[in-house]
Coordinates of C-alpha atoms in Angstrom, one line a residue:
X1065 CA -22.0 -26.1 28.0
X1066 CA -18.2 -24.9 28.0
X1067 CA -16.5 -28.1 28.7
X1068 CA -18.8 -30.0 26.5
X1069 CA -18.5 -27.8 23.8
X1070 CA -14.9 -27.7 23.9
X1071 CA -14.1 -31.0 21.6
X1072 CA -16.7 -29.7 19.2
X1073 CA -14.8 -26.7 18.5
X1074 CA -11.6 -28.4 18.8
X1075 CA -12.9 -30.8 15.6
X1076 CA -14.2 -27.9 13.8
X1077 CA -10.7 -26.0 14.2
X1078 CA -8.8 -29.3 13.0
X1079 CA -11.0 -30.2 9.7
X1080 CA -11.2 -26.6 8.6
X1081 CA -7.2 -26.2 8.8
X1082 CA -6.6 -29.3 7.0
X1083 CA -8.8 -28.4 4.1
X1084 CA -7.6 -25.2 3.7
X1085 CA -4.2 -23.8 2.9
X1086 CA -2.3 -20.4 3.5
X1087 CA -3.7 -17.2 4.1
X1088 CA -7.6 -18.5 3.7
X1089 CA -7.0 -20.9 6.3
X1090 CA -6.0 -18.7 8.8
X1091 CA -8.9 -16.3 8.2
X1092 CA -11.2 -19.3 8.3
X1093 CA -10.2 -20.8 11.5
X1094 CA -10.1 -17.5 13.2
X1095 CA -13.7 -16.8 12.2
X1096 CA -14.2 -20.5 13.5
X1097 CA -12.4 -19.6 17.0
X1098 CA -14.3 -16.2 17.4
X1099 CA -17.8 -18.3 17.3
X1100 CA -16.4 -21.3 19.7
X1101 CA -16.1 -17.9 22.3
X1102 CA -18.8 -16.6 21.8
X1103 CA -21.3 -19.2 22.7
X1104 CA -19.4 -20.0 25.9
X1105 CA -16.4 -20.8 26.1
X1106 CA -15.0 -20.6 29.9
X1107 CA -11.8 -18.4 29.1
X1108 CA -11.4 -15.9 26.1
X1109 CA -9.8 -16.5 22.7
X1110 CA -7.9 -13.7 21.7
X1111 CA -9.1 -13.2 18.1
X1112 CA -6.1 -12.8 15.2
X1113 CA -5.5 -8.9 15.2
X1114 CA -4.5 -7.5 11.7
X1115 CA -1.0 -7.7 12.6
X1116 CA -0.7 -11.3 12.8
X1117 CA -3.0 -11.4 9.8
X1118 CA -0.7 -9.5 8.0
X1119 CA 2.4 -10.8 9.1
X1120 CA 1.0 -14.1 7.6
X1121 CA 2.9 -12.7 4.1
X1122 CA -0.3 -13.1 2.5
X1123 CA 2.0 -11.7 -0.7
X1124 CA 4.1 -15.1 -0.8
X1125 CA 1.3 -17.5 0.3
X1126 CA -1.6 -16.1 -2.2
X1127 CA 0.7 -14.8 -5.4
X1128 CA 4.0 -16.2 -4.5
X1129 CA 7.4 -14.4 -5.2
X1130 CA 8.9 -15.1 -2.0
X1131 CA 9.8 -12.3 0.9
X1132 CA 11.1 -9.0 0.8
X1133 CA 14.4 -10.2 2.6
X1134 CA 17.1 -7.6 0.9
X1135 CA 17.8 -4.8 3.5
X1136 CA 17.8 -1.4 1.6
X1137 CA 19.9 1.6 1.7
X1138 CA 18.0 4.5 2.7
X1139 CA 17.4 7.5 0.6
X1140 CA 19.5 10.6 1.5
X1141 CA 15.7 12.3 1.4
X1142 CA 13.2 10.4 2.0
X1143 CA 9.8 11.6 1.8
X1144 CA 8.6 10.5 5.2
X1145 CA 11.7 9.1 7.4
X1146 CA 9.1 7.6 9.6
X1147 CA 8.2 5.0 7.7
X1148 CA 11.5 3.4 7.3
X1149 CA 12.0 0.5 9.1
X1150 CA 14.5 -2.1 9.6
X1151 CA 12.3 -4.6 9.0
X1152 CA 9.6 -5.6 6.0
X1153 CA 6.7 -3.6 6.9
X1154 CA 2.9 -4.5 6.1
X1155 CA 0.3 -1.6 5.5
X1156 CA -3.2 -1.1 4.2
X1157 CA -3.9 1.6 2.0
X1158 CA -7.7 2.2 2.5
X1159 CA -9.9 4.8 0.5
X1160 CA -12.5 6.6 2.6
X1161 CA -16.2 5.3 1.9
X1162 CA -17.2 9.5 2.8
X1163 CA -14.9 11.8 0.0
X1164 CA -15.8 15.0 -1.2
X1165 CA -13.0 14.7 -3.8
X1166 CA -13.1 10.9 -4.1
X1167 CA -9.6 10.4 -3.4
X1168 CA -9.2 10.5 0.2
X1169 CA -7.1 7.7 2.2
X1170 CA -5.9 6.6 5.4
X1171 CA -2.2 4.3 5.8
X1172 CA -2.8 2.3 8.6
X1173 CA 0.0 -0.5 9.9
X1174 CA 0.2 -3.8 10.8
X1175 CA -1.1 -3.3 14.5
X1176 CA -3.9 -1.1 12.8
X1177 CA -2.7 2.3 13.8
X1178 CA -3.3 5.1 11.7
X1179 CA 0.4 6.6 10.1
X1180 CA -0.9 8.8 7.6
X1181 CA -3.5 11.1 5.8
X1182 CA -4.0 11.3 2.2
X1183 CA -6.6 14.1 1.8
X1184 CA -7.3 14.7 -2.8
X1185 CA -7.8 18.3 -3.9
X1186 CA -9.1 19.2 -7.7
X1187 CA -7.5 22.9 -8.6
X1188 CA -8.9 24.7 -11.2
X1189 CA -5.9 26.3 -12.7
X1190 CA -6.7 28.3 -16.0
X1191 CA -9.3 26.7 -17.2
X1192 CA -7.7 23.5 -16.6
X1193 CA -8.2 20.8 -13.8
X1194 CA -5.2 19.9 -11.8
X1195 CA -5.3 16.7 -9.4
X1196 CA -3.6 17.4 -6.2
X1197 CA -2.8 15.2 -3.3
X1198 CA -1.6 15.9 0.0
X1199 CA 0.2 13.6 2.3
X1200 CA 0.1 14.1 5.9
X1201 CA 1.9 12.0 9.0
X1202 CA 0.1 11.2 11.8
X1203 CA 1.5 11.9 15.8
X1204 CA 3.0 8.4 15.8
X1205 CA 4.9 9.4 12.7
X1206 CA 7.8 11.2 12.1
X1207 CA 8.3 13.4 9.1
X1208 CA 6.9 16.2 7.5
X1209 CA 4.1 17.2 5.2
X1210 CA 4.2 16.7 1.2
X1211 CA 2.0 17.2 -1.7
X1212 CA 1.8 15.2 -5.2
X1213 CA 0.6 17.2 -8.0
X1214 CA -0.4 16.5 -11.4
X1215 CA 1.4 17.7 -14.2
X1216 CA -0.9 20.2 -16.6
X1217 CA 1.2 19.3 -19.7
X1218 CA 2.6 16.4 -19.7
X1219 CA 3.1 13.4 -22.9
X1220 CA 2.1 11.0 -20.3
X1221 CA 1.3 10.5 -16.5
X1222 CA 3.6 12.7 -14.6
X1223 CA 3.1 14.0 -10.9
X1224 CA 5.6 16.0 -8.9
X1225 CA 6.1 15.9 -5.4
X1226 CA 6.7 18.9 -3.3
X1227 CA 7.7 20.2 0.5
X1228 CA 7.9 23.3 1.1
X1229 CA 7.6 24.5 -2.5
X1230 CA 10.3 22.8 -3.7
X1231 CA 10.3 19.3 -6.1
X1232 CA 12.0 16.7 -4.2
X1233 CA 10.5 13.8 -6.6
X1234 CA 8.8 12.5 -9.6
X1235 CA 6.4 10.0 -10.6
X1236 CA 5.9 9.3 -14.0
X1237 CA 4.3 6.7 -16.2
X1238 CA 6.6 5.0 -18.7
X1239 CA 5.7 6.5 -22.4
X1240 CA 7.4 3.9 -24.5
X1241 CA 7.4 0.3 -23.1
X1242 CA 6.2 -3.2 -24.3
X1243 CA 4.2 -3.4 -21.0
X1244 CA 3.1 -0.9 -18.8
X1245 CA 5.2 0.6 -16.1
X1246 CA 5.6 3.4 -13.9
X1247 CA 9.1 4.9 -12.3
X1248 CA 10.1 7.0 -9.4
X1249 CA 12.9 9.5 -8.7
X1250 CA 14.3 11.6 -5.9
X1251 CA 15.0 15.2 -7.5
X1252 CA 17.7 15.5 -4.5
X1253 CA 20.3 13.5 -6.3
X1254 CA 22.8 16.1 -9.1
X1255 CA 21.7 14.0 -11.9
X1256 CA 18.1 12.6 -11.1
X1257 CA 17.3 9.2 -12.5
X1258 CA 15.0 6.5 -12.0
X1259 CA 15.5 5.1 -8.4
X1260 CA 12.6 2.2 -8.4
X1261 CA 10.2 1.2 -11.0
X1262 CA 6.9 -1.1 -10.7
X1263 CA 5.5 -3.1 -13.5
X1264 CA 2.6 -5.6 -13.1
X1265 CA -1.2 -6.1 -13.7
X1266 CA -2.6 -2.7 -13.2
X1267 CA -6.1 -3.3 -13.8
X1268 CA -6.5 -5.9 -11.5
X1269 CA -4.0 -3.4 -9.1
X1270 CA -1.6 -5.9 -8.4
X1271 CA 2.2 -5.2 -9.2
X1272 CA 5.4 -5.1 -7.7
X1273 CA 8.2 -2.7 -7.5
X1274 CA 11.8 -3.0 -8.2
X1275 CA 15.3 -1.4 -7.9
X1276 CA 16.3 0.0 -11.2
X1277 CA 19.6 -0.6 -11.1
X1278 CA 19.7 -4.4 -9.9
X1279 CA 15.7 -5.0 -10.4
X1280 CA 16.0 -6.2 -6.5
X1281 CA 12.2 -6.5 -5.8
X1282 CA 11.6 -4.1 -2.7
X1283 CA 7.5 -3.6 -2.6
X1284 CA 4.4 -5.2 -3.4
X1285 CA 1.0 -4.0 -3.5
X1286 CA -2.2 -5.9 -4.4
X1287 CA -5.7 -5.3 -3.8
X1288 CA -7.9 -6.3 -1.1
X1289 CA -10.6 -9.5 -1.4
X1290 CA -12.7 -6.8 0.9
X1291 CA -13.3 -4.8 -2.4
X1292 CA -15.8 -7.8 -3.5
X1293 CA -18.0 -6.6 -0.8
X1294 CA -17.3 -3.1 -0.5
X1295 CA -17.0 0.0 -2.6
X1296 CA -14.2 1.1 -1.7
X1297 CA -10.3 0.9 -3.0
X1298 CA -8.2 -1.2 -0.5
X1299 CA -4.6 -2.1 -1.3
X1300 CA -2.0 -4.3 1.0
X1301 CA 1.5 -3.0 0.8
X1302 CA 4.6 -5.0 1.5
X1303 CA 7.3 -2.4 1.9
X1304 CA 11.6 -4.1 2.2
X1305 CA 13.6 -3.5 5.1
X1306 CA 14.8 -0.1 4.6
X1307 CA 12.8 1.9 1.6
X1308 CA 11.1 4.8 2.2
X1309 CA 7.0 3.3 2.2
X1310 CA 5.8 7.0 1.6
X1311 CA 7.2 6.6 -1.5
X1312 CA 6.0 3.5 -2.5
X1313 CA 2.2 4.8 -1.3
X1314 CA 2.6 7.5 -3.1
X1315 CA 2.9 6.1 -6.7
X1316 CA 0.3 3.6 -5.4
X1317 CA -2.0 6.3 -4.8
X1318 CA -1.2 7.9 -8.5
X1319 CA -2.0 4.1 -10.4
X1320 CA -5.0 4.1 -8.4
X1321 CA -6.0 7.5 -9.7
X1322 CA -4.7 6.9 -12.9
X1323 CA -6.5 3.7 -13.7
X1324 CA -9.7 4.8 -12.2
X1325 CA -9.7 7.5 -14.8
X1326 CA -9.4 5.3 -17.6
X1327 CA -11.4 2.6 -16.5
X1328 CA -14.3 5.5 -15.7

Protein backbone atom coordinates (compact mmCIF):
# COMPACT_ATOMS: atom_id res chain seq x y z
CA UNK A 1 0.00 0.00 0.00
CA UNK A 2 3.08 2.53 0.30
CA UNK A 3 3.83 2.89 -3.33
CA UNK A 4 0.31 2.93 -4.32
CA UNK A 5 -0.61 5.38 -1.94
CA UNK A 6 2.15 7.67 -2.77
CA UNK A 7 0.42 9.63 -5.82
CA UNK A 8 -2.67 9.93 -3.63
CA UNK A 9 -0.93 11.89 -1.07
CA UNK A 10 1.20 13.58 -3.54
CA UNK A 11 -2.43 15.07 -5.17
CA UNK A 12 -3.72 15.77 -1.78
CA UNK A 13 -0.42 17.90 -0.94
CA UNK A 14 -0.71 19.75 -4.42
CA UNK A 15 -4.58 20.83 -4.30
CA UNK A 16 -4.49 21.78 -0.65
CA UNK A 17 -1.34 24.19 -1.29
CA UNK A 18 -2.82 25.77 -4.24
CA UNK A 19 -6.05 26.65 -2.43
CA UNK A 20 -4.51 27.93 0.36
CA UNK A 21 -2.18 30.82 1.02
CA UNK A 22 0.53 31.80 3.74
CA UNK A 23 0.72 30.58 7.07
CA UNK A 24 -2.70 28.33 6.81
CA UNK A 25 -1.31 26.56 4.09
CA UNK A 26 1.59 25.44 5.60
CA UNK A 27 -0.23 24.22 8.70
CA UNK A 28 -2.69 22.46 6.39
CA UNK A 29 -0.35 20.57 4.27
CA UNK A 30 1.65 19.54 7.19
CA UNK A 31 -1.40 18.07 8.87
CA UNK A 32 -1.95 16.54 5.30
CA UNK A 33 1.87 15.05 5.30
CA UNK A 34 1.63 13.73 9.02
CA UNK A 35 -1.56 11.38 7.89
CA UNK A 36 0.18 10.25 4.30
CA UNK A 37 2.89 8.65 7.16
CA UNK A 38 0.96 7.42 9.15
CA UNK A 39 -1.00 4.97 7.12
CA UNK A 40 2.24 3.68 5.56
CA UNK A 41 4.32 5.44 4.00
CA UNK A 42 7.78 3.41 3.31
CA UNK A 43 10.18 6.17 4.73
CA UNK A 44 9.32 8.88 7.48
CA UNK A 45 8.15 12.46 6.96
CA UNK A 46 9.64 14.61 9.22
CA UNK A 47 6.65 16.66 10.48
CA UNK A 48 7.13 20.78 10.50
CA UNK A 49 8.64 21.49 14.09
CA UNK A 50 7.57 24.85 15.67
CA UNK A 51 10.61 26.48 14.46
CA UNK A 52 9.97 26.29 10.88
CA UNK A 53 6.41 27.07 11.80
CA UNK A 54 7.45 30.05 13.26
CA UNK A 55 10.03 31.11 11.12
CA UNK A 56 7.17 31.15 8.48
CA UNK A 57 6.78 35.17 9.80
CA UNK A 58 3.33 34.29 10.35
CA UNK A 59 3.36 38.34 11.56
CA UNK A 60 3.92 39.48 7.73
CA UNK A 61 1.90 36.66 6.08
CA UNK A 62 -1.44 36.86 8.43
CA UNK A 63 -1.43 40.89 9.47
CA UNK A 64 1.16 42.17 7.22
CA UNK A 65 3.75 44.97 8.15
CA UNK A 66 6.62 43.45 6.76
CA UNK A 67 9.82 41.98 8.83
CA UNK A 68 11.63 43.07 11.70
CA UNK A 69 14.91 43.75 9.53
CA UNK A 70 16.48 46.92 11.58
CA UNK A 71 19.37 45.63 13.75
CA UNK A 72 19.10 47.29 17.24
CA UNK A 73 21.54 48.68 19.63
CA UNK A 74 21.55 46.92 22.76
CA UNK A 75 20.62 48.35 26.03
CA UNK A 76 23.55 49.18 28.34
CA UNK A 77 21.16 46.92 30.96
CA UNK A 78 19.20 44.72 29.66
CA UNK A 79 16.92 42.84 31.69
CA UNK A 80 17.82 39.38 30.49
CA UNK A 81 21.16 39.52 28.14
CA UNK A 82 20.20 36.09 27.07
CA UNK A 83 17.61 36.84 25.02
CA UNK A 84 19.39 39.18 22.72
CA UNK A 85 20.04 37.93 19.57
CA UNK A 86 21.57 38.97 16.38
CA UNK A 87 18.92 37.87 14.59
CA UNK A 88 14.74 38.34 14.70
CA UNK A 89 13.76 35.91 17.27
CA UNK A 90 10.21 34.06 17.41
CA UNK A 91 8.74 33.04 20.88
CA UNK A 92 5.49 31.86 22.41
CA UNK A 93 4.34 33.32 25.42
CA UNK A 94 2.06 30.49 26.94
CA UNK A 95 -0.11 30.86 30.15
CA UNK A 96 -0.21 27.62 32.35
CA UNK A 97 -3.73 25.75 32.08
CA UNK A 98 -2.74 24.73 36.26
CA UNK A 99 -2.22 28.44 38.27
CA UNK A 100 -2.71 28.96 41.66
CA UNK A 101 -2.44 32.79 40.99
CA UNK A 102 -3.69 32.64 37.39
CA UNK A 103 -0.82 34.42 36.04
CA UNK A 104 1.77 31.85 35.57
CA UNK A 105 3.80 31.50 32.06
CA UNK A 106 6.37 29.75 30.32
CA UNK A 107 8.66 31.66 27.19
CA UNK A 108 9.51 28.93 25.03
CA UNK A 109 11.61 29.57 21.48
CA UNK A 110 11.39 28.76 18.17
CA UNK A 111 12.95 25.19 18.47
CA UNK A 112 10.39 24.83 21.53
CA UNK A 113 12.82 25.10 24.35
CA UNK A 114 11.84 26.45 27.46
CA UNK A 115 13.94 30.15 28.12
CA UNK A 116 12.00 31.31 30.95
CA UNK A 117 9.56 31.23 33.98
CA UNK A 118 6.98 33.66 34.78
CA UNK A 119 5.62 32.52 38.18
CA UNK A 120 2.44 35.61 39.49
CA UNK A 121 2.30 36.35 43.19
CA UNK A 122 -0.83 38.53 44.91
CA UNK A 123 0.80 40.52 48.12
CA UNK A 124 -1.38 41.70 50.52
CA UNK A 125 0.33 44.92 51.56
CA UNK A 126 -1.77 46.97 54.07
CA UNK A 127 -4.91 46.16 53.31
CA UNK A 128 -4.25 46.55 49.76
CA UNK A 129 -3.52 43.92 46.96
CA UNK A 130 -0.28 44.21 45.11
CA UNK A 131 0.24 42.06 41.70
CA UNK A 132 3.68 40.73 41.55
CA UNK A 133 5.49 38.92 38.90
CA UNK A 134 8.67 37.18 38.87
CA UNK A 135 10.75 36.38 35.96
CA UNK A 136 13.07 33.68 36.01
CA UNK A 137 15.78 32.34 33.13
CA UNK A 138 16.02 28.95 32.49
CA UNK A 139 19.72 26.82 32.30
CA UNK A 140 19.87 27.54 28.51
CA UNK A 141 19.56 31.16 29.40
CA UNK A 142 21.75 33.62 30.50
CA UNK A 143 20.86 36.35 32.85
CA UNK A 144 19.63 36.90 36.09
CA UNK A 145 16.43 36.94 38.02
CA UNK A 146 13.86 40.02 38.03
CA UNK A 147 10.52 40.93 39.47
CA UNK A 148 7.64 43.27 38.00
CA UNK A 149 5.58 44.79 40.56
CA UNK A 150 2.47 46.78 40.64
CA UNK A 151 2.39 50.13 41.71
CA UNK A 152 -0.21 50.66 44.91
CA UNK A 153 -0.77 54.32 43.95
CA UNK A 154 -0.52 55.02 40.78
CA UNK A 155 -2.99 57.60 38.19
CA UNK A 156 -2.78 54.77 35.84
CA UNK A 157 -1.09 51.36 35.03
CA UNK A 158 2.39 51.48 36.39
CA UNK A 159 4.66 48.44 37.26
CA UNK A 160 8.34 48.67 38.35
CA UNK A 161 10.85 46.30 37.63
CA UNK A 162 13.44 45.23 40.07
CA UNK A 163 16.89 42.97 40.62
CA UNK A 164 18.28 42.89 43.54
CA UNK A 165 16.06 45.54 45.22
CA UNK A 166 16.87 48.04 42.98
CA UNK A 167 14.35 49.71 40.01
CA UNK A 168 16.13 49.17 36.79
CA UNK A 169 12.76 49.84 34.65
CA UNK A 170 9.25 51.01 34.26
CA UNK A 171 6.18 50.06 32.61
CA UNK A 172 3.52 52.36 32.47
CA UNK A 173 0.32 52.82 30.65
CA UNK A 174 -0.13 56.03 28.72
CA UNK A 175 -2.69 58.41 30.83
CA UNK A 176 -3.44 60.95 28.25
CA UNK A 177 -3.59 59.67 24.59
CA UNK A 178 -6.14 59.57 21.68
CA UNK A 179 -5.58 55.78 21.53
CA UNK A 180 -4.30 53.51 23.95
CA UNK A 181 -0.68 52.88 24.59
CA UNK A 182 1.76 51.65 26.83
CA UNK A 183 5.74 52.77 27.17
CA UNK A 184 8.85 51.37 28.65
CA UNK A 185 11.94 52.72 30.21
CA UNK A 186 15.35 51.55 31.56
CA UNK A 187 15.83 53.55 35.08
CA UNK A 188 19.77 52.91 34.28
CA UNK A 189 20.01 55.90 31.98
CA UNK A 190 20.71 59.76 34.21
CA UNK A 191 17.62 61.02 32.81
CA UNK A 192 15.12 58.08 32.23
CA UNK A 193 12.74 58.48 29.40
CA UNK A 194 10.65 56.39 27.21
CA UNK A 195 12.93 53.86 25.35
CA UNK A 196 9.97 51.86 23.30
CA UNK A 197 6.33 52.20 23.22
CA UNK A 198 3.51 49.71 21.80
CA UNK A 199 0.17 50.85 20.61
CA UNK A 200 -2.41 48.56 18.82
CA UNK A 201 -5.66 46.54 19.36
CA UNK A 202 -5.46 45.46 22.89
CA UNK A 203 -8.54 43.72 23.28
CA UNK A 204 -8.09 41.50 20.65
CA UNK A 205 -4.01 41.44 22.09
CA UNK A 206 -2.57 42.27 18.99
CA UNK A 207 -0.05 45.36 18.83
CA UNK A 208 3.22 46.25 17.95
CA UNK A 209 5.99 48.02 19.50
CA UNK A 210 8.08 50.85 18.41
CA UNK A 211 11.28 52.96 19.13
CA UNK A 212 10.37 56.20 20.54
CA UNK A 213 12.67 58.17 19.21
CA UNK A 214 12.45 57.11 15.39
CA UNK A 215 9.11 54.90 15.87
CA UNK A 216 11.37 52.01 14.16
CA UNK A 217 9.01 49.06 14.63
CA UNK A 218 11.18 46.45 16.72
CA UNK A 219 8.38 43.73 18.18
CA UNK A 220 5.20 42.30 17.54
CA UNK A 221 2.92 40.25 19.58
CA UNK A 222 -0.49 38.76 18.63
CA UNK A 223 -2.48 36.13 20.04
CA UNK A 224 -2.72 32.63 19.24
CA UNK A 225 -5.70 30.92 16.93
CA UNK A 226 -5.07 28.02 19.72
CA UNK A 227 -7.02 30.25 22.19
CA UNK A 228 -10.29 29.30 20.07
CA UNK A 229 -9.94 25.95 21.39
CA UNK A 230 -8.28 26.38 24.53
CA UNK A 231 -8.53 28.39 27.75
CA UNK A 232 -5.58 29.51 27.98
CA UNK A 233 -3.70 33.03 27.02
CA UNK A 234 -1.11 32.32 24.14
CA UNK A 235 0.72 35.12 22.50
CA UNK A 236 3.52 34.87 19.44
CA UNK A 237 6.31 37.37 19.86
CA UNK A 238 8.44 38.65 17.11
CA UNK A 239 11.38 40.32 18.89
CA UNK A 240 14.27 42.64 16.13
CA UNK A 241 17.70 41.78 15.86
CA UNK A 242 19.17 43.15 18.87
CA UNK A 243 16.36 44.22 21.65
CA UNK A 244 16.28 42.93 24.75
CA UNK A 245 12.89 40.24 24.35
CA UNK A 246 12.61 40.13 28.25
CA UNK A 247 11.59 43.38 27.93
CA UNK A 248 9.21 43.18 25.39
CA UNK A 249 7.57 39.89 27.45
CA UNK A 250 7.48 41.76 30.16
CA UNK A 251 5.06 44.54 29.23
CA UNK A 252 3.26 41.78 27.26
CA UNK A 253 2.68 39.98 30.33
CA UNK A 254 1.43 43.49 32.20
CA UNK A 255 -1.40 44.12 28.96
CA UNK A 256 -2.32 40.74 29.49
CA UNK A 257 -2.92 41.33 33.12
CA UNK A 258 -4.18 44.54 32.59
CA UNK A 259 -6.86 43.83 30.14
CA UNK A 260 -7.91 40.70 31.77
CA UNK A 261 -8.87 42.88 34.70
CA UNK A 262 -11.00 45.03 32.90
CA UNK A 263 -12.54 42.77 30.63
CA UNK A 264 -13.27 40.47 33.96
Amino acid sequence: TTRQGRPFALTVLVGVSRACRGAMAAAIVATVVAVAASIGHSRPVPLVTPRSCLAMNLFADVWGGGALERQQTPPREPLLSGLIKGEVAHYVLQEKLLSLSGEDFRVRDSSGLEVMRIAGANLNVGGAVLDKLYFAPCQSTAGREFSVERRILAATTCYDVYRDGKCIARIERELFSLTPSYKFMYESKQRPSCDFRCSGSFSQRKYTFTREDDGTPIARVGRNLIEFFNDVDQYQVEVAAGVDAAAILAVAVVIDEDHDESDG
